[in-house]
Amino acid sequence: MLIIPAIDIKDGKCVRLKQGDMDRETIYSDDPATMAGRWIEQGARRIHIVDLDGASQGKPVNADIVHRITESHPEVPVQIGGGIRNEETVTAYIQAGVQYVIIGTQAVREPQMVDDLCNKFPGHVIVGLDAHNGKVAIEGWSEISEHSAIDLARNFEHAGVDSIVYTDISRDGMLQGVNVSATAALAGAITIPVIASGGVTNLDDIRLLAERSQSGIVGVITGRAIYEGTLDFSAAQALADELAASYRIA
């Protein structure tokens, strides 16, 4: 199971929000590219980037910073979400070295777009489902849809989506523990691998998720916990590796 550091970019800075609220931010660095390098030095095997300005404006805003990260660390896969609304944006990111693009709002509004992107960019498309009480939020979490996360995820099973990033937005940035039960329920209901997100606090969360990894949870995104020190990144990845090995042996 991968432990994936989050680089959330707002106004050119590396920040974390509480429950997706753009007015409740904590700035951790003025240089997101340097911060990405820090996690890679500690052993990160993938980086998760969110263009928060892009998510609210519906178009890429911090693409230049994303490009700096992919150019500096071409050996580490990068996944990017926020403001990806059309094929042109996806093409530009893929050409800039991004490995995975995360489609959120448009996956809900225009599911055919996901099918088309999977056909054109096989293995490079992730769907991001951000849920509140089981219902998917869109438009930078400003609007709650009537769609359930599990029902939407099932719609993408045969589209060729690489994986689903599932975020419990009520816990995101709150250090209240990851919603393991909801994440495992989603993973168990579909054949697409699931990446957990939202609320990761400490090694107990990593242990609980790893114990459910056989249901299809392949990774977990962490932000505030590694920035504020409640979770040691290197220790978390080492624990995930250790538990994965023990489950394989068993």
mmCIF file of C-alpha atoms in Angstrom:
data_model
loop_
_atom_site.group_PDB
_atom_site.id
_atom_site.type_symbol
_atom_site.label_atom_id
_atom_site.label_comp_id
_atom_site.label_asym_id
_atom_site.label_seq_id
_atom_site.Cartn_x
_atom_site.Cartn_y
_atom_site.Cartn_z
ATOM 1 C CA MET A 1 0.000 0.000 0.000
ATOM 2 C CA LEU A 2 1.409 3.353 -1.048
ATOM 3 C CA ILE A 3 1.606 6.282 1.353
ATOM 4 C CA ILE A 4 1.127 9.290 -0.926
ATOM 5 C CA PRO A 5 2.078 12.799 0.257
ATOM 6 C CA ALA A 6 -0.341 15.554 -0.753
ATOM 7 C CA ILE A 7 0.832 18.827 -2.239
ATOM 8 C CA ASP A 8 -2.180 21.149 -2.273
ATOM 9 C CA ILE A 9 -1.442 24.384 -4.140
ATOM 10 C CA LYS A 10 -3.235 27.676 -3.529
ATOM 11 C CA ASP A 11 -1.912 31.069 -4.591
ATOM 12 C CA GLY A 12 1.358 29.360 -5.494
ATOM 13 C CA LYS A 13 1.878 28.019 -1.972
ATOM 14 C CA CYS A 14 1.687 24.552 -0.402
ATOM 15 C CA VAL A 15 -1.325 24.600 1.909
ATOM 16 C CA ARG A 16 -3.859 22.365 3.614
ATOM 17 C CA LEU A 17 -7.525 23.174 4.007
ATOM 18 C CA LYS A 18 -9.945 22.045 6.675
ATOM 19 C CA GLN A 19 -12.904 20.193 5.129
ATOM 20 C CA GLY A 20 -12.124 21.769 1.764
ATOM 21 C CA ASP A 21 -12.898 25.289 2.987
ATOM 22 C CA MET A 22 -10.782 27.756 0.991
ATOM 23 C CA ASP A 23 -10.993 30.215 3.900
ATOM 24 C CA ARG A 24 -9.575 27.720 6.419
ATOM 25 C CA GLU A 25 -6.066 27.223 5.129
ATOM 26 C CA THR A 26 -2.711 26.580 6.731
ATOM 27 C CA ILE A 27 0.352 27.491 4.682
ATOM 28 C CA TYR A 28 3.214 25.004 5.000
ATOM 29 C CA SER A 29 5.583 26.229 2.300
ATOM 30 C CA ASP A 30 6.010 29.014 -0.231
ATOM 31 C CA ASP A 31 7.613 26.490 -2.602
ATOM 32 C CA PRO A 32 5.492 23.409 -3.382
ATOM 33 C CA ALA A 33 8.177 21.982 -5.672
ATOM 34 C CA THR A 34 10.721 21.976 -2.848
ATOM 35 C CA MET A 35 8.166 20.366 -0.555
ATOM 36 C CA ALA A 36 7.560 17.604 -3.097
ATOM 37 C CA GLY A 37 11.307 17.001 -3.192
ATOM 38 C CA ARG A 38 11.354 16.684 0.587
ATOM 39 C CA TRP A 39 8.847 13.825 0.544
ATOM 40 C CA ILE A 40 10.592 12.127 -2.346
ATOM 41 C CA GLU A 41 13.856 12.233 -0.400
ATOM 42 C CA GLN A 42 12.024 10.456 2.429
ATOM 43 C CA GLY A 43 10.977 7.673 0.081
ATOM 44 C CA ALA A 44 7.688 8.773 -1.502
ATOM 45 C CA ARG A 45 6.864 6.589 -4.515
ATOM 46 C CA ARG A 46 4.079 8.839 -5.765
ATOM 47 C CA ILE A 47 3.049 12.461 -5.248
ATOM 48 C CA HIS A 48 -0.551 13.693 -5.092
ATOM 49 C CA ILE A 49 -1.077 17.270 -6.255
ATOM 50 C CA VAL A 50 -4.264 19.317 -6.084
ATOM 51 C CA ASP A 51 -4.575 22.645 -7.881
ATOM 52 C CA LEU A 52 -7.002 24.205 -5.402
ATOM 53 C CA ASP A 53 -7.290 27.402 -7.416
ATOM 54 C CA GLY A 54 -7.979 25.280 -10.486
ATOM 55 C CA ALA A 55 -10.697 23.356 -8.659
ATOM 56 C CA SER A 56 -12.528 26.572 -7.776
ATOM 57 C CA GLN A 57 -12.006 28.249 -11.159
ATOM 58 C CA GLY A 58 -12.615 25.205 -13.340
ATOM 59 C CA LYS A 59 -9.306 25.428 -15.174
ATOM 60 C CA PRO A 60 -5.609 24.873 -14.364
ATOM 61 C CA VAL A 61 -4.072 27.761 -12.462
ATOM 62 C CA ASN A 62 -0.844 26.319 -11.011
ATOM 63 C CA ALA A 63 0.235 24.127 -13.923
ATOM 64 C CA ASP A 64 3.668 25.741 -14.018
ATOM 65 C CA ILE A 65 4.406 24.487 -10.505
ATOM 66 C CA VAL A 66 3.212 21.005 -11.441
ATOM 67 C CA HIS A 67 5.556 21.065 -14.426
ATOM 68 C CA ARG A 68 8.484 22.044 -12.187
ATOM 69 C CA ILE A 69 7.813 19.023 -9.991
ATOM 70 C CA THR A 70 7.569 16.548 -12.874
ATOM 71 C CA GLU A 71 10.696 17.967 -14.500
ATOM 72 C CA SER A 72 12.686 17.785 -11.251
ATOM 73 C CA HIS A 73 11.543 14.253 -10.365
ATOM 74 C CA PRO A 74 10.709 12.361 -13.571
ATOM 75 C CA GLU A 75 11.239 9.022 -11.806
ATOM 76 C CA VAL A 76 8.346 9.542 -9.372
ATOM 77 C CA PRO A 77 4.754 9.274 -10.670
ATOM 78 C CA VAL A 78 2.617 12.354 -10.091
ATOM 79 C CA GLN A 79 -1.162 12.399 -9.938
ATOM 80 C CA ILE A 80 -2.937 15.733 -10.339
ATOM 81 C CA GLY A 81 -6.467 16.914 -9.712
ATOM 82 C CA GLY A 82 -8.241 20.240 -9.663
ATOM 83 C CA GLY A 83 -9.664 22.128 -12.624
ATOM 84 C CA ILE A 84 -9.397 19.302 -15.146
ATOM 85 C CA ARG A 85 -12.472 19.805 -17.296
ATOM 86 C CA ASN A 86 -11.457 18.881 -20.839
ATOM 87 C CA GLU A 87 -9.188 16.748 -23.022
ATOM 88 C CA GLU A 88 -6.853 19.647 -23.790
ATOM 89 C CA THR A 89 -5.934 19.997 -20.127
ATOM 90 C CA VAL A 90 -5.332 16.272 -19.794
ATOM 91 C CA THR A 91 -3.147 16.254 -22.900
ATOM 92 C CA ALA A 92 -1.069 19.145 -21.578
ATOM 93 C CA TYR A 93 -0.507 17.443 -18.230
ATOM 94 C CA ILE A 94 0.415 14.082 -19.769
ATOM 95 C CA GLN A 95 2.854 15.780 -22.141
ATOM 96 C CA ALA A 96 4.380 17.585 -19.132
ATOM 97 C CA GLY A 97 5.183 14.274 -17.446
ATOM 98 C CA VAL A 98 2.156 13.801 -15.180
ATOM 99 C CA GLN A 99 1.398 10.085 -14.853
ATOM 100 C CA TYR A 100 -2.217 10.275 -13.658
ATOM 101 C CA VAL A 101 -4.947 12.862 -14.065
ATOM 102 C CA ILE A 102 -7.789 12.866 -11.542
ATOM 103 C CA ILE A 103 -11.235 13.655 -12.909
ATOM 104 C CA GLY A 104 -13.680 14.773 -10.233
ATOM 105 C CA THR A 105 -16.483 17.183 -11.078
ATOM 106 C CA GLN A 106 -16.541 16.298 -14.774
ATOM 107 C CA ALA A 107 -16.784 12.588 -13.966
ATOM 108 C CA VAL A 108 -20.103 13.372 -12.292
ATOM 109 C CA ARG A 109 -21.343 15.928 -14.798
ATOM 110 C CA GLU A 110 -20.075 14.249 -17.962
ATOM 111 C CA PRO A 111 -19.245 10.544 -17.422
ATOM 112 C CA GLN A 112 -18.786 10.030 -21.166
ATOM 113 C CA MET A 113 -15.697 12.222 -20.891
ATOM 114 C CA VAL A 114 -14.128 9.631 -18.598
ATOM 115 C CA ASP A 115 -14.770 6.893 -21.166
ATOM 116 C CA ASP A 116 -13.239 9.016 -23.912
ATOM 117 C CA LEU A 117 -10.163 9.901 -21.839
ATOM 118 C CA CYS A 118 -9.601 6.269 -20.842
ATOM 119 C CA ASN A 119 -9.661 5.298 -24.506
ATOM 120 C CA LYS A 120 -7.173 8.005 -25.446
ATOM 121 C CA PHE A 121 -4.948 7.798 -22.358
ATOM 122 C CA PRO A 122 -5.234 4.198 -21.115
ATOM 123 C CA GLY A 123 -3.845 3.686 -17.628
ATOM 124 C CA HIS A 124 -3.567 7.407 -16.907
ATOM 125 C CA VAL A 125 -7.066 8.306 -15.679
ATOM 126 C CA ILE A 126 -8.182 8.280 -12.046
ATOM 127 C CA VAL A 127 -11.660 9.267 -10.884
ATOM 128 C CA GLY A 128 -11.836 11.306 -7.703
ATOM 129 C CA LEU A 129 -14.945 10.810 -5.604
ATOM 130 C CA ASP A 130 -15.216 13.233 -2.699
ATOM 131 C CA ALA A 131 -18.094 12.266 -0.448
ATOM 132 C CA HIS A 132 -20.051 13.769 2.421
ATOM 133 C CA ASN A 133 -22.349 11.298 4.162
ATOM 134 C CA GLY A 134 -21.960 8.996 1.184
ATOM 135 C CA LYS A 135 -22.996 11.630 -1.395
ATOM 136 C CA VAL A 136 -20.460 12.930 -3.896
ATOM 137 C CA ALA A 137 -19.398 16.591 -3.734
ATOM 138 C CA ILE A 138 -18.377 18.545 -6.827
ATOM 139 C CA GLU A 139 -17.135 22.003 -7.847
ATOM 140 C CA GLY A 140 -14.331 22.119 -5.295
ATOM 141 C CA TRP A 141 -16.643 20.588 -2.664
ATOM 142 C CA SER A 142 -18.996 23.569 -2.874
ATOM 143 C CA GLU A 143 -21.933 21.489 -4.120
ATOM 144 C CA ILE A 144 -23.286 18.137 -2.899
ATOM 145 C CA SER A 145 -24.782 15.952 -5.627
ATOM 146 C CA GLU A 146 -27.469 13.304 -5.255
ATOM 147 C CA HIS A 147 -25.134 10.546 -6.425
ATOM 148 C CA SER A 148 -23.774 7.948 -4.021
ATOM 149 C CA ALA A 149 -20.052 7.234 -4.208
ATOM 150 C CA ILE A 150 -20.547 3.493 -4.677
ATOM 151 C CA ASP A 151 -23.094 3.895 -7.487
ATOM 152 C CA LEU A 152 -20.855 6.331 -9.342
ATOM 153 C CA ALA A 153 -17.784 4.164 -8.881
ATOM 154 C CA ARG A 154 -19.620 1.188 -10.341
ATOM 155 C CA ASN A 155 -20.360 3.245 -13.448
ATOM 156 C CA PHE A 156 -16.632 3.536 -14.110
ATOM 157 C CA GLU A 157 -15.665 -0.093 -13.563
ATOM 158 C CA HIS A 158 -15.571 -0.939 -17.241
ATOM 159 C CA ALA A 159 -14.351 2.404 -18.543
ATOM 160 C CA GLY A 160 -10.687 1.574 -17.986
ATOM 161 C CA VAL A 161 -10.185 3.868 -14.991
ATOM 162 C CA ASP A 162 -6.890 3.141 -13.230
ATOM 163 C CA SER A 163 -8.288 3.687 -9.731
ATOM 164 C CA ILE A 164 -10.648 5.684 -7.539
ATOM 165 C CA VAL A 165 -9.476 8.298 -5.042
ATOM 166 C CA TYR A 166 -12.077 8.308 -2.289
ATOM 167 C CA THR A 167 -12.112 11.272 0.096
ATOM 168 C CA ASP A 168 -14.350 11.698 3.115
ATOM 169 C CA ILE A 169 -14.528 15.491 3.072
ATOM 170 C CA SER A 170 -15.993 15.709 6.561
ATOM 171 C CA ARG A 171 -12.655 14.421 7.838
ATOM 172 C CA ASP A 172 -10.252 15.977 5.344
ATOM 173 C CA GLY A 173 -7.660 18.123 7.065
ATOM 174 C CA MET A 174 -9.219 17.509 10.476
ATOM 175 C CA LEU A 175 -6.841 14.851 11.877
ATOM 176 C CA GLN A 176 -9.824 12.843 13.101
ATOM 177 C CA GLY A 177 -8.902 9.476 11.633
ATOM 178 C CA VAL A 178 -9.570 8.059 8.191
ATOM 179 C CA ASN A 179 -13.020 6.639 7.417
ATOM 180 C CA VAL A 180 -11.810 3.069 7.049
ATOM 181 C CA SER A 181 -15.241 1.455 6.994
ATOM 182 C CA ALA A 182 -16.594 3.612 4.158
ATOM 183 C CA THR A 183 -13.381 3.262 2.170
ATOM 184 C CA ALA A 184 -13.329 -0.509 2.575
ATOM 185 C CA ALA A 185 -17.023 -0.712 1.694
ATOM 186 C CA LEU A 186 -16.359 1.122 -1.555
ATOM 187 C CA ALA A 187 -13.310 -0.989 -2.354
ATOM 188 C CA GLY A 188 -15.252 -4.166 -1.677
ATOM 189 C CA ALA A 189 -18.119 -3.087 -3.923
ATOM 190 C CA ILE A 190 -16.022 -2.505 -7.068
ATOM 191 C CA THR A 191 -13.143 -4.075 -8.968
ATOM 192 C CA ILE A 192 -11.227 -0.808 -9.411
ATOM 193 C CA PRO A 193 -8.399 -0.211 -6.897
ATOM 194 C CA VAL A 194 -9.167 2.467 -4.290
ATOM 195 C CA ILE A 195 -6.889 5.128 -2.824
ATOM 196 C CA ALA A 196 -8.064 6.418 0.563
ATOM 197 C CA SER A 197 -7.989 10.081 1.520
ATOM 198 C CA GLY A 198 -9.183 12.339 4.289
ATOM 199 C CA GLY A 199 -8.503 12.333 8.009
ATOM 200 C CA VAL A 200 -5.281 10.298 8.197
ATOM 201 C CA THR A 201 -3.757 11.077 11.581
ATOM 202 C CA ASN A 202 -1.186 8.517 12.726
ATOM 203 C CA LEU A 203 0.188 5.011 12.306
ATOM 204 C CA ASP A 204 -3.041 3.505 13.628
ATOM 205 C CA ASP A 205 -4.802 4.741 10.476
ATOM 206 C CA ILE A 206 -2.125 3.175 8.293
ATOM 207 C CA ARG A 207 -2.436 -0.107 10.171
ATOM 208 C CA LEU A 208 -6.231 -0.165 9.875
ATOM 209 C CA LEU A 209 -6.134 0.582 6.155
ATOM 210 C CA ALA A 210 -3.400 -1.981 5.513
ATOM 211 C CA GLU A 211 -5.486 -4.595 7.290
ATOM 212 C CA ARG A 212 -8.220 -3.920 4.726
ATOM 213 C CA SER A 213 -5.878 -3.674 1.740
ATOM 214 C CA GLN A 214 -6.969 -7.054 0.438
ATOM 215 C CA SER A 215 -10.378 -5.512 -0.242
ATOM 216 C CA GLY A 216 -8.714 -3.344 -2.891
ATOM 217 C CA ILE A 217 -7.256 -0.373 -0.996
ATOM 218 C CA VAL A 218 -3.910 0.230 -2.724
ATOM 219 C CA GLY A 219 -2.852 3.547 -1.247
ATOM 220 C CA VAL A 220 -3.631 6.415 1.087
ATOM 221 C CA ILE A 221 -3.105 10.136 0.635
ATOM 222 C CA THR A 222 -1.850 12.079 3.625
ATOM 223 C CA GLY A 223 -1.411 15.800 4.087
ATOM 224 C CA ARG A 224 -1.842 17.633 7.380
ATOM 225 C CA ALA A 225 -0.624 14.639 9.418
ATOM 226 C CA ILE A 226 2.813 14.571 7.801
ATOM 227 C CA TYR A 227 3.096 18.356 7.793
ATOM 228 C CA GLU A 228 2.245 18.698 11.466
ATOM 229 C CA GLY A 229 4.178 15.631 12.578
ATOM 230 C CA THR A 230 1.425 13.372 13.892
ATOM 231 C CA LEU A 231 2.494 10.879 11.211
ATOM 232 C CA ASP A 232 6.097 10.127 10.304
ATOM 233 C CA PHE A 233 6.064 9.550 6.554
ATOM 234 C CA SER A 234 8.980 7.124 6.356
ATOM 235 C CA ALA A 235 7.676 5.110 9.301
ATOM 236 C CA ALA A 236 4.227 4.980 7.704
ATOM 237 C CA GLN A 237 5.533 3.592 4.414
ATOM 238 C CA ALA A 238 7.750 1.113 6.247
ATOM 239 C CA LEU A 239 4.766 -0.110 8.270
ATOM 240 C CA ALA A 240 2.605 -0.432 5.157
ATOM 241 C CA ASP A 241 5.345 -2.442 3.436
ATOM 242 C CA GLU A 242 5.813 -4.669 6.471
ATOM 243 C CA LEU A 243 2.105 -5.404 6.797
ATOM 244 C CA ALA A 244 1.731 -6.026 3.065
ATOM 245 C CA ALA A 245 4.531 -8.571 3.209
ATOM 246 C CA SER A 246 3.004 -10.330 6.211
ATOM 247 C CA TYR A 247 -0.389 -10.565 4.494
ATOM 248 C CA ARG A 248 1.222 -12.054 1.374
ATOM 249 C CA ILE A 249 2.988 -14.672 3.468
ATOM 250 C CA ALA A 250 -0.223 -15.468 5.321
#
